Structures are given as C-alpha cells and as structure tokens.
PDB file of C-alpha atoms in Angstrom:
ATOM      1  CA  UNK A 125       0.000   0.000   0.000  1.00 64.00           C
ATOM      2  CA  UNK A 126       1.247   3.520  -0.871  1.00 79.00           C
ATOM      3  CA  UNK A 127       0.103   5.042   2.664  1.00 94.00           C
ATOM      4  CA  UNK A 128      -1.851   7.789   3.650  1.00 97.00           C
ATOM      5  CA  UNK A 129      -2.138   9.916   0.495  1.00 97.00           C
ATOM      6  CA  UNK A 130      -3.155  13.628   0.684  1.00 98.00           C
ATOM      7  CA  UNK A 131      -3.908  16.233  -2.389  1.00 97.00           C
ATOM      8  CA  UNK A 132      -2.412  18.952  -3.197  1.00 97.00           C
ATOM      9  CA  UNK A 133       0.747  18.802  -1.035  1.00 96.00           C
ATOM     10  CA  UNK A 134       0.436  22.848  -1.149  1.00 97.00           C
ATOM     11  CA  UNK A 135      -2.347  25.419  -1.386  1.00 97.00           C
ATOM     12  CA  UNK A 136      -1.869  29.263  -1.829  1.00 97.00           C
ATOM     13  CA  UNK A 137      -5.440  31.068  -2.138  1.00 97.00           C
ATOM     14  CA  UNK A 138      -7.281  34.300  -1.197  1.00 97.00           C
ATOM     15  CA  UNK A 139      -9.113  35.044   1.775  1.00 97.00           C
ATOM     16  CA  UNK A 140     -12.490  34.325   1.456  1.00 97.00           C
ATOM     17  CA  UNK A 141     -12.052  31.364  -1.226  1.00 97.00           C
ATOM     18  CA  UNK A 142     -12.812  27.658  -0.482  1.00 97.00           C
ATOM     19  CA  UNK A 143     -10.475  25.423  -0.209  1.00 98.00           C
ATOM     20  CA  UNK A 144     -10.891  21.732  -0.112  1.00 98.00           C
ATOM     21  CA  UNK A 145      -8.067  18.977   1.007  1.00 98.00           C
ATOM     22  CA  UNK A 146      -7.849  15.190   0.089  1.00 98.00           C
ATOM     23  CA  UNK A 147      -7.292  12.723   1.663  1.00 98.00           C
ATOM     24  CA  UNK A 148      -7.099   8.517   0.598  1.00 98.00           C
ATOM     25  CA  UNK A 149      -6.652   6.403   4.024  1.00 97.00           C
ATOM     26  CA  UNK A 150      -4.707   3.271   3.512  1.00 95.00           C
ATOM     27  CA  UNK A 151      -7.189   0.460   2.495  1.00 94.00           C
ATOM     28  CA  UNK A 152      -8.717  -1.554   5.090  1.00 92.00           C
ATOM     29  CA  UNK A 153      -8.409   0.909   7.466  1.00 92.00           C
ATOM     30  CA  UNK A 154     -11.739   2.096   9.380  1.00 90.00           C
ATOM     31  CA  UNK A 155     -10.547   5.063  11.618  1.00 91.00           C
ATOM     32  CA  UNK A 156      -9.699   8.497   9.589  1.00 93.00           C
ATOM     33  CA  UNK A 157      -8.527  11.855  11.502  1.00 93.00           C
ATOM     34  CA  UNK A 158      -8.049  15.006  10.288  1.00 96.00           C
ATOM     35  CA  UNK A 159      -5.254  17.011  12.365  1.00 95.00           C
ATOM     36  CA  UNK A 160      -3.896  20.838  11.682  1.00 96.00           C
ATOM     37  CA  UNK A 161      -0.329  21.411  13.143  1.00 93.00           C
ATOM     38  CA  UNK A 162       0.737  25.049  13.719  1.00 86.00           C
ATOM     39  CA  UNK A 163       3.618  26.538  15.631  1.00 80.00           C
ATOM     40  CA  UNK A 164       1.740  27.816  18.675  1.00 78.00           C
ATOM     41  CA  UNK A 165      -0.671  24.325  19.210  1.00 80.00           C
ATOM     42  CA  UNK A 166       1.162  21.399  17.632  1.00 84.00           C
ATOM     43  CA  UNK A 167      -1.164  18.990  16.347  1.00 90.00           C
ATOM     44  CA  UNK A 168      -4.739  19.802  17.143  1.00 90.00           C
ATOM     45  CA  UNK A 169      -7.491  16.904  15.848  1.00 90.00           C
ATOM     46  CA  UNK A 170      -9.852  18.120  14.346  1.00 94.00           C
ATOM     47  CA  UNK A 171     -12.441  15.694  13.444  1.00 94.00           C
ATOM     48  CA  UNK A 172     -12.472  12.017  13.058  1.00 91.00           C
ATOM     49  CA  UNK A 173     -14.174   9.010  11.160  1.00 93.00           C
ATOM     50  CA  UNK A 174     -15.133   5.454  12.003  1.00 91.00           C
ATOM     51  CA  UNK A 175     -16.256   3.690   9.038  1.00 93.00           C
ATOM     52  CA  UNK A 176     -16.987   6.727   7.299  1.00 95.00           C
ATOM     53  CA  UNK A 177     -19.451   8.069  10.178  1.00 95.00           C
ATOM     54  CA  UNK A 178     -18.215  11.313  11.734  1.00 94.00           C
ATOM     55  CA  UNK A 179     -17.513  10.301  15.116  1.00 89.00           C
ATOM     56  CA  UNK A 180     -16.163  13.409  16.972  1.00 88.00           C
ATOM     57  CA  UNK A 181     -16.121  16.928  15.393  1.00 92.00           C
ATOM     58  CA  UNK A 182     -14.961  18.260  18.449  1.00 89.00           C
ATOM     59  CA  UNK A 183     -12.050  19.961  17.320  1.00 90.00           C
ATOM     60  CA  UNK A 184     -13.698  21.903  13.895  1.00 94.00           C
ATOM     61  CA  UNK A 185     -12.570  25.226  15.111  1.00 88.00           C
ATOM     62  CA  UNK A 186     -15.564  26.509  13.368  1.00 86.00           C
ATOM     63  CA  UNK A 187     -18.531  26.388  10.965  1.00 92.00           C
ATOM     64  CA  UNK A 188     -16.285  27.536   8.103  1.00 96.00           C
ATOM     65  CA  UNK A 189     -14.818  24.056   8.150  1.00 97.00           C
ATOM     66  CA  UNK A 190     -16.536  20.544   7.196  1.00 97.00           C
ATOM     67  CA  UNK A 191     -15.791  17.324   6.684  1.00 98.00           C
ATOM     68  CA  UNK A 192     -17.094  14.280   4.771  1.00 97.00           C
ATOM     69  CA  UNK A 193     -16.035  10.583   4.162  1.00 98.00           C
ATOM     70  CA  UNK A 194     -18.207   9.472   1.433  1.00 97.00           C
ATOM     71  CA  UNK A 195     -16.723   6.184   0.890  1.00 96.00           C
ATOM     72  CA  UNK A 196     -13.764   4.092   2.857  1.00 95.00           C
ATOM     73  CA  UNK A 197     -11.034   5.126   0.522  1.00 95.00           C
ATOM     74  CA  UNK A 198     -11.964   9.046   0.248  1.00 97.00           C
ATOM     75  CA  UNK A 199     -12.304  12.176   2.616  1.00 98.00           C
ATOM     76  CA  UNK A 200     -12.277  16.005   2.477  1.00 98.00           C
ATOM     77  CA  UNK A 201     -11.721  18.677   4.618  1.00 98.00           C
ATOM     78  CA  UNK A 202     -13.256  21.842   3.483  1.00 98.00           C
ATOM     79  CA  UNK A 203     -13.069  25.361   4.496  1.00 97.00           C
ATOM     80  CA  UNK A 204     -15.170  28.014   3.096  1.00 97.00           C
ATOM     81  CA  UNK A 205     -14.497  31.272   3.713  1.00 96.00           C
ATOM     82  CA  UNK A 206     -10.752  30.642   4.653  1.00 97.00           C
ATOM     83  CA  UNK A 207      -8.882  33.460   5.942  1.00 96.00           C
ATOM     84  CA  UNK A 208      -5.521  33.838   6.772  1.00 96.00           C
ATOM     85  CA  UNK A 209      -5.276  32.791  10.412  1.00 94.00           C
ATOM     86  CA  UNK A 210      -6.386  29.127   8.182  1.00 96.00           C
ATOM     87  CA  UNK A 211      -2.492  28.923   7.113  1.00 96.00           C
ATOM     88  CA  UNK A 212      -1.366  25.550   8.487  1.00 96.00           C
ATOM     89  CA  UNK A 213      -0.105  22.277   7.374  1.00 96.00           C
ATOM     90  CA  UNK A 214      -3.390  20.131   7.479  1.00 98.00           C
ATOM     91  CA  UNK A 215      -2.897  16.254   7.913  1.00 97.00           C
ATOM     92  CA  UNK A 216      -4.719  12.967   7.363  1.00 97.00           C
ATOM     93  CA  UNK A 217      -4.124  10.328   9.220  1.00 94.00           C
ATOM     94  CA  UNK A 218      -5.491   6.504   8.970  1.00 93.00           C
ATOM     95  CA  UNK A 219      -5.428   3.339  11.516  1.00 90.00           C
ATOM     96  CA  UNK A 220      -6.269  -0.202  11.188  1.00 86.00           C
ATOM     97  CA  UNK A 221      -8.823  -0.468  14.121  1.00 73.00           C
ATOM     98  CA  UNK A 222      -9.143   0.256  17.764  1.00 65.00           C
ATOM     99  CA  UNK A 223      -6.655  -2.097  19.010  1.00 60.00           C
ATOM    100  CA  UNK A 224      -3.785  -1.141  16.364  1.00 58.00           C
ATOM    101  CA  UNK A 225      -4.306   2.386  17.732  1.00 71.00           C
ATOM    102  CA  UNK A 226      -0.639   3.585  15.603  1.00 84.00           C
ATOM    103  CA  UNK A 227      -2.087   5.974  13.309  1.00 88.00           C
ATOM    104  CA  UNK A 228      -0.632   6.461   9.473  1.00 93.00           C
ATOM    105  CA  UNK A 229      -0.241  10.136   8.721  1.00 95.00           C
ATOM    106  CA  UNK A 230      -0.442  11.586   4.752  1.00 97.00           C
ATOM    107  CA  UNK A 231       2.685  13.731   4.351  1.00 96.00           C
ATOM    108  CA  UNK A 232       0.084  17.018   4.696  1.00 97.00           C
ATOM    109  CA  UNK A 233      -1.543  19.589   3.138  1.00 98.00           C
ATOM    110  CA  UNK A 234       0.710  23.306   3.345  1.00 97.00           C
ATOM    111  CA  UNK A 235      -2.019  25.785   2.972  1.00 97.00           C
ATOM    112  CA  UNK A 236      -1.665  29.164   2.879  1.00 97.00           C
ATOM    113  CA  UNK A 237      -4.850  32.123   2.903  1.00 97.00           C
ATOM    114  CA  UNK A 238      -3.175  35.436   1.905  1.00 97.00           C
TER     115      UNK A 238
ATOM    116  CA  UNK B 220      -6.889  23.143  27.380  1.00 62.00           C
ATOM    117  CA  UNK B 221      -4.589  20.529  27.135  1.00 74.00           C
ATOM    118  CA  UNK B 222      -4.370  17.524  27.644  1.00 89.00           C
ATOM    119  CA  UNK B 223      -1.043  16.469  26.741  1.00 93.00           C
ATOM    120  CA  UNK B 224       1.846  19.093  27.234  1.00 93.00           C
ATOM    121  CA  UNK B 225       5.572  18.918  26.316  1.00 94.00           C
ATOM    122  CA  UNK B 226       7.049  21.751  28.382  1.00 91.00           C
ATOM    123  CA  UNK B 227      10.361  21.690  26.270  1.00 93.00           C
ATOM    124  CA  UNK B 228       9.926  23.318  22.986  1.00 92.00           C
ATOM    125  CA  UNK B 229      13.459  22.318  21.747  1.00 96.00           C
ATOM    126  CA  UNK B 230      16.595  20.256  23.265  1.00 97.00           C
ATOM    127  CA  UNK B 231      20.356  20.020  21.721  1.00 98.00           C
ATOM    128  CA  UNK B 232      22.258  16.895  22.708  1.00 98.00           C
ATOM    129  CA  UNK B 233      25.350  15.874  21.900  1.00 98.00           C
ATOM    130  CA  UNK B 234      26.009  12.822  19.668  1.00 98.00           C
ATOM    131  CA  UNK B 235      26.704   9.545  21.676  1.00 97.00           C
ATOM    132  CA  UNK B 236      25.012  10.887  24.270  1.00 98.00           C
ATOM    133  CA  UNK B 237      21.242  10.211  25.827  1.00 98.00           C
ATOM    134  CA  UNK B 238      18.147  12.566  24.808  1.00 98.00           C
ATOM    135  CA  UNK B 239      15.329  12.618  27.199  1.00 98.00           C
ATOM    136  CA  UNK B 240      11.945  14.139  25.895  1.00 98.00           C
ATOM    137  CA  UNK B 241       9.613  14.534  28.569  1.00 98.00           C
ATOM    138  CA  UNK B 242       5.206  14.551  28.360  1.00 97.00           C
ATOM    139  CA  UNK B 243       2.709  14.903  30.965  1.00 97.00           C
ATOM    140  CA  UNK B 244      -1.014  14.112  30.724  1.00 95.00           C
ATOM    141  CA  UNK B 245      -3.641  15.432  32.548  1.00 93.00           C
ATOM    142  CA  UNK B 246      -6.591  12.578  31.832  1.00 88.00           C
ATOM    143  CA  UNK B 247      -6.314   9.506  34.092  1.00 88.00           C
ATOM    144  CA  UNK B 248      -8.466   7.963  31.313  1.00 86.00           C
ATOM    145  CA  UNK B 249      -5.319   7.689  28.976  1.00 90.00           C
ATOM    146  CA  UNK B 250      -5.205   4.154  28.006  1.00 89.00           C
ATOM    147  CA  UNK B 251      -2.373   4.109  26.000  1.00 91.00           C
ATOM    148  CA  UNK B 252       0.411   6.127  24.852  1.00 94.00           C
ATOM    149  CA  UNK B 253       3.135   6.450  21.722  1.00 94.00           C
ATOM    150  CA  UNK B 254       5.432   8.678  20.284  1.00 97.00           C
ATOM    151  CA  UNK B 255       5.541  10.295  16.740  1.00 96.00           C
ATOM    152  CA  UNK B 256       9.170  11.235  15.205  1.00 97.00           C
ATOM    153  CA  UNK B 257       8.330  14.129  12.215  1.00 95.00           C
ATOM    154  CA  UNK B 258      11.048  15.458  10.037  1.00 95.00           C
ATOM    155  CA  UNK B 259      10.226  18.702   8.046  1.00 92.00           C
ATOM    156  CA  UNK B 260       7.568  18.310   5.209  1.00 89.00           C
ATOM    157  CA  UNK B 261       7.207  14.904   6.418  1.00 92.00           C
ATOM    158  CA  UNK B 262       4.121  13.873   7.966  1.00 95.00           C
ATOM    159  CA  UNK B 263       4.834  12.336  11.324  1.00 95.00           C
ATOM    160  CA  UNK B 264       6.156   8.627  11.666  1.00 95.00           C
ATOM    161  CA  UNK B 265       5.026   6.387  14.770  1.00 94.00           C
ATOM    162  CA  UNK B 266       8.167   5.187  16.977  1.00 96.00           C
ATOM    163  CA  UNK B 267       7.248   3.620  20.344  1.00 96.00           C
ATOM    164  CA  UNK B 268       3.989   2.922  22.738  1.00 94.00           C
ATOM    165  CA  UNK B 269       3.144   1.764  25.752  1.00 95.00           C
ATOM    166  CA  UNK B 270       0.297   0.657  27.163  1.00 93.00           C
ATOM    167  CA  UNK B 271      -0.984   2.028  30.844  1.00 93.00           C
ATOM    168  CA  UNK B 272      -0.684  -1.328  32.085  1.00 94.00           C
ATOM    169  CA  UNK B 273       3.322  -0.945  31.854  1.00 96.00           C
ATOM    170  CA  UNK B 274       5.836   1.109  33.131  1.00 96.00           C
ATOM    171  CA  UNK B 275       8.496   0.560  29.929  1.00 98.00           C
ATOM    172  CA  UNK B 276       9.119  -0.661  26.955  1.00 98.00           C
ATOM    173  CA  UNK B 277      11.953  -0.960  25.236  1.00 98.00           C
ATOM    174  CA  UNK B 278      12.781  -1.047  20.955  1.00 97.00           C
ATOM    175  CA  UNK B 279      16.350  -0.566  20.145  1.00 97.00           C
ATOM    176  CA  UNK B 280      17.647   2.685  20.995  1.00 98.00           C
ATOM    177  CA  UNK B 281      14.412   3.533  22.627  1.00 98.00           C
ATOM    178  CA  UNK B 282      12.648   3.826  25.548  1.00 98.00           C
ATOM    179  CA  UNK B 283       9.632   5.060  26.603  1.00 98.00           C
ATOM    180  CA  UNK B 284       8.609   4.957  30.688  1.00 98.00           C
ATOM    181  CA  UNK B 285       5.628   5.601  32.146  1.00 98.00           C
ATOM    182  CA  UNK B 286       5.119   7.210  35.700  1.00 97.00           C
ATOM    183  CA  UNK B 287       1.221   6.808  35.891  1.00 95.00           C
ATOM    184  CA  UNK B 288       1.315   7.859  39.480  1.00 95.00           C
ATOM    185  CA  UNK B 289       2.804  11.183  38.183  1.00 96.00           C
ATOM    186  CA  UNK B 290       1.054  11.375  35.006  1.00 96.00           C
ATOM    187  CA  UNK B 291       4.381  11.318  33.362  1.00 97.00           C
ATOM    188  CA  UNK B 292       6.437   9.709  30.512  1.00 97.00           C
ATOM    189  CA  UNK B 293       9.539   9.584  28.748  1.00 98.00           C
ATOM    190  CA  UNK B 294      11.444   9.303  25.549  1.00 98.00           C
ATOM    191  CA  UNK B 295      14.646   7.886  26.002  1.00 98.00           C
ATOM    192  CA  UNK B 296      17.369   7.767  22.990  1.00 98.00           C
ATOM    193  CA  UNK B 297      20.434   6.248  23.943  1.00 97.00           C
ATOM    194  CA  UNK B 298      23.250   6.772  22.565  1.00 98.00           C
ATOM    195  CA  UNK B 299      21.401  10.071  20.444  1.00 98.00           C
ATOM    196  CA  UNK B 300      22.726  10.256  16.862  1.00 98.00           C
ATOM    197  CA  UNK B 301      22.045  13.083  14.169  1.00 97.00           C
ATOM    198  CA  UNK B 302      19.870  11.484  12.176  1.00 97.00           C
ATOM    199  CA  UNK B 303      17.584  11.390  15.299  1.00 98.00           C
ATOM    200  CA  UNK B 304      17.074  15.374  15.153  1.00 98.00           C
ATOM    201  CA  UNK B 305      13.456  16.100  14.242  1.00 97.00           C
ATOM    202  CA  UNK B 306      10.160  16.887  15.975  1.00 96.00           C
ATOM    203  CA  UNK B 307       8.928  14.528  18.532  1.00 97.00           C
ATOM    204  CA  UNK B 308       5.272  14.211  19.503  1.00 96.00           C
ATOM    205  CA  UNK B 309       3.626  12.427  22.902  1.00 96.00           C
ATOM    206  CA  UNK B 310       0.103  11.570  21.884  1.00 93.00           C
ATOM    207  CA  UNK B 311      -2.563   9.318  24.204  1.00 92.00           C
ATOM    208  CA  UNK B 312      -5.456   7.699  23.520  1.00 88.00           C
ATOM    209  CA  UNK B 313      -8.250   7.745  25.542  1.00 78.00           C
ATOM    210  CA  UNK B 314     -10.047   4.657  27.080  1.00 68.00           C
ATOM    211  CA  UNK B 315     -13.942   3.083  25.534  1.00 65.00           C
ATOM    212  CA  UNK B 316     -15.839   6.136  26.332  1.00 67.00           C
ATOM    213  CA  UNK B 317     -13.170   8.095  24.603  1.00 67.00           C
ATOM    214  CA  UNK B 318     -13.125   6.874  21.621  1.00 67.00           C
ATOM    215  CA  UNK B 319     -10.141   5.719  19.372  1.00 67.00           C
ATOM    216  CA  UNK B 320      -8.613   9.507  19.014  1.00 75.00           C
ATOM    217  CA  UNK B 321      -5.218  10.386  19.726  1.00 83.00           C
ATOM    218  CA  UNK B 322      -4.140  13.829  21.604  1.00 87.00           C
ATOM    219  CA  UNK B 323      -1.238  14.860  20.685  1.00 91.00           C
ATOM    220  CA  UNK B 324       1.446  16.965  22.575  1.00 92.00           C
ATOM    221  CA  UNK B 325       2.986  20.814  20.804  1.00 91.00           C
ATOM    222  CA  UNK B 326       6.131  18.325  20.150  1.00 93.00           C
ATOM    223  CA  UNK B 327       9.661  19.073  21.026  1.00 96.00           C
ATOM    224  CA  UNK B 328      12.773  19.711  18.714  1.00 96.00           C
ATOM    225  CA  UNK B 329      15.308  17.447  19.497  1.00 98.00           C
ATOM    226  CA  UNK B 330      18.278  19.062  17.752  1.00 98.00           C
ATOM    227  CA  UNK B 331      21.571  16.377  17.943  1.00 98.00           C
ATOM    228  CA  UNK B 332      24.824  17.753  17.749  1.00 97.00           C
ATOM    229  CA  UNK B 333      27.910  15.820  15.933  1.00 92.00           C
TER     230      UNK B 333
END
C-alpha cells in the first residue's frame, strides 16, 4: 500500500475562497482523523471518522470548516471562507482499528490564505 | 486546554550521548500512549507505545517509561545520533468512552549535535 495519500501537497489562495483537502486512508483501514499542526498548538485533531461516520467533530474550530467521508477510501476537509489565520499544514491520518491504535499520517496539506 | 503538554519546545544533545523528551497528561483515562518522530515536510512517523498497564518498553535505541502515578512519561534515545534530530510528539489515547482519538502533545525539537 502507498500510505496515507493527501492532495495537493500545497495550497496558496485568497481570503475568502474555499479550499478543499484530500485525503485517501490506507485500504482496510476504518478510523480516519483530520489534524492541523501550527507553531503555537502542535497537532490539534480536528475531526475524526469510524467507518466513514463522523464520530467526533470536536475539534472543527468553526462552521467555516466541514468534513465528509463518502466512501472508505476518500475524505475532504473543506473550508469556506478561509482566511488567513487558516495557514497551516493540514494532515490525514489513517489506523487499522481500535486495538492497532498507531495511526498512518499523509505527508500534509501546506495551505496558505493570503 | 490541554491535555497532553511537552514543556520543552526544543533540546540540543550531543552525539553519543542520551536525549530525554519529557510529556505529561492530565486525563487519568489515557489508556495508552506512543510517540511520533516528524522530520520537516514529512508527515509524522510512529516510533514507540506503551500501554498504561506498563511502566516501559523498550525497541532498540528507545525507551519510553511511564510514571502513571505522576502522570508522566519519557522518551529515552540512547546513545542520540544526528539522524535522530526532528520533531517529537507524545500523543494518548483515551479509554472506551473516549473513543479511538489520539491527543497529541505541541512536540519538542530534538536538535543532535555531531
């Protein structure tokens, strides 16, 4: 398997555009988790999957951003309006089940909102 | 508020000698623990868990301990070499009623000197 895959490795775009990240978990696995690194937090969750159902939102800092997991082998993370304070590196992150807790992160997502 | 801190944004150790990364947790429902090694537009790469019902566990080079009691553990990297500088981040998982998320840590530059 090629691992976690994510799309595109970097975004630049305008504030107030959408922007929407991709995200292919390895096959087979049923837990998916979107996480947002930046300087001042580290890695932050931000919402996670369990065969395909949203399972904890929790950490969606706010109603500009959604989530969806349409099928086992696809999910995007979606923010419309972004805005600058957006800029992160966004990452995906797969694991086989609740025993094999080691999650598989995607190599991320750079955005930047100018 | 978080759950899992690393108080020590960076550390510089020598080569040959031992790197300690340190992690406190502030959930007693923390079933399980592991560390994440990241290198820079890499997405992070698991290294070494341990379950709450130890107190170490050992792979190689590594070592992670786990001071319950204190709500404490510890990366251990003995003897440090360069290739080991990166990012390092604690994350836990949480037990049934938690689900199968991990909380990660801000991570801690280990910087290894030759």
């Amino acid at each position: 398997d090629a691992g976690v895959i994510q799309s595109p490795r970097h975004e630049v775009t305008e504030m107030g555009q959408e922007v929407t990240l991709r995200c292919k978990p390895i096959s087979g696995h049923d837990y998916l988790f979107w996480y947002r690194q930046t300087m001042m937090r580290g890695l932050e969750l931000l919402i996670y999957f369990n065969n395909n159902v949203p399972i904890d939102d929790s950490g969606m800092p706010e109603d500009r951003f959604s989530a969806k997991m349409p099928n086992a082998s696809f999910s995007t993370l979606k923010i419309q309006p972004s805005e600058p304070r957006d800029s992160a590196v966004y990452f995906c992150a797969s694991s086989l089940d609740r025993v094999n807790t080691e999650a598989f992160f995607g190599q991320g997502t750079r955005l930047t909102v100018v | 508020d978080q759950q899992v801190k690393q108080n020590s944004p960076s550390l510089s150790v020598q080569e040959g000698r031992i790197s300690i990364l340190n992690c406190d947790y502030t959930n007693s429902m923390f079933d399980y623990f592991l560390w994440y090694k990241k290198y820079p537009a890499e997405g992070p790469t698991f290294l070494i868990s341990i379950s709450s019902i130890k107190d170490k566990n050992e792979d190689g080079r590594f070592t992670v301990f786990l001071n319950k009691s204190a709500k404490h553990l510890s990366l251990h990297i003995v003897p440090s070499q360069p290739g080991d500088s990166a990012v390092y981040f604690c994350a836990a998982r949480g037990g049934w009623e938690y689900g199968n998320k991990l909380v990660f840590g801000a991570g801690t530059i280990l910087r290894v000197k030759s």
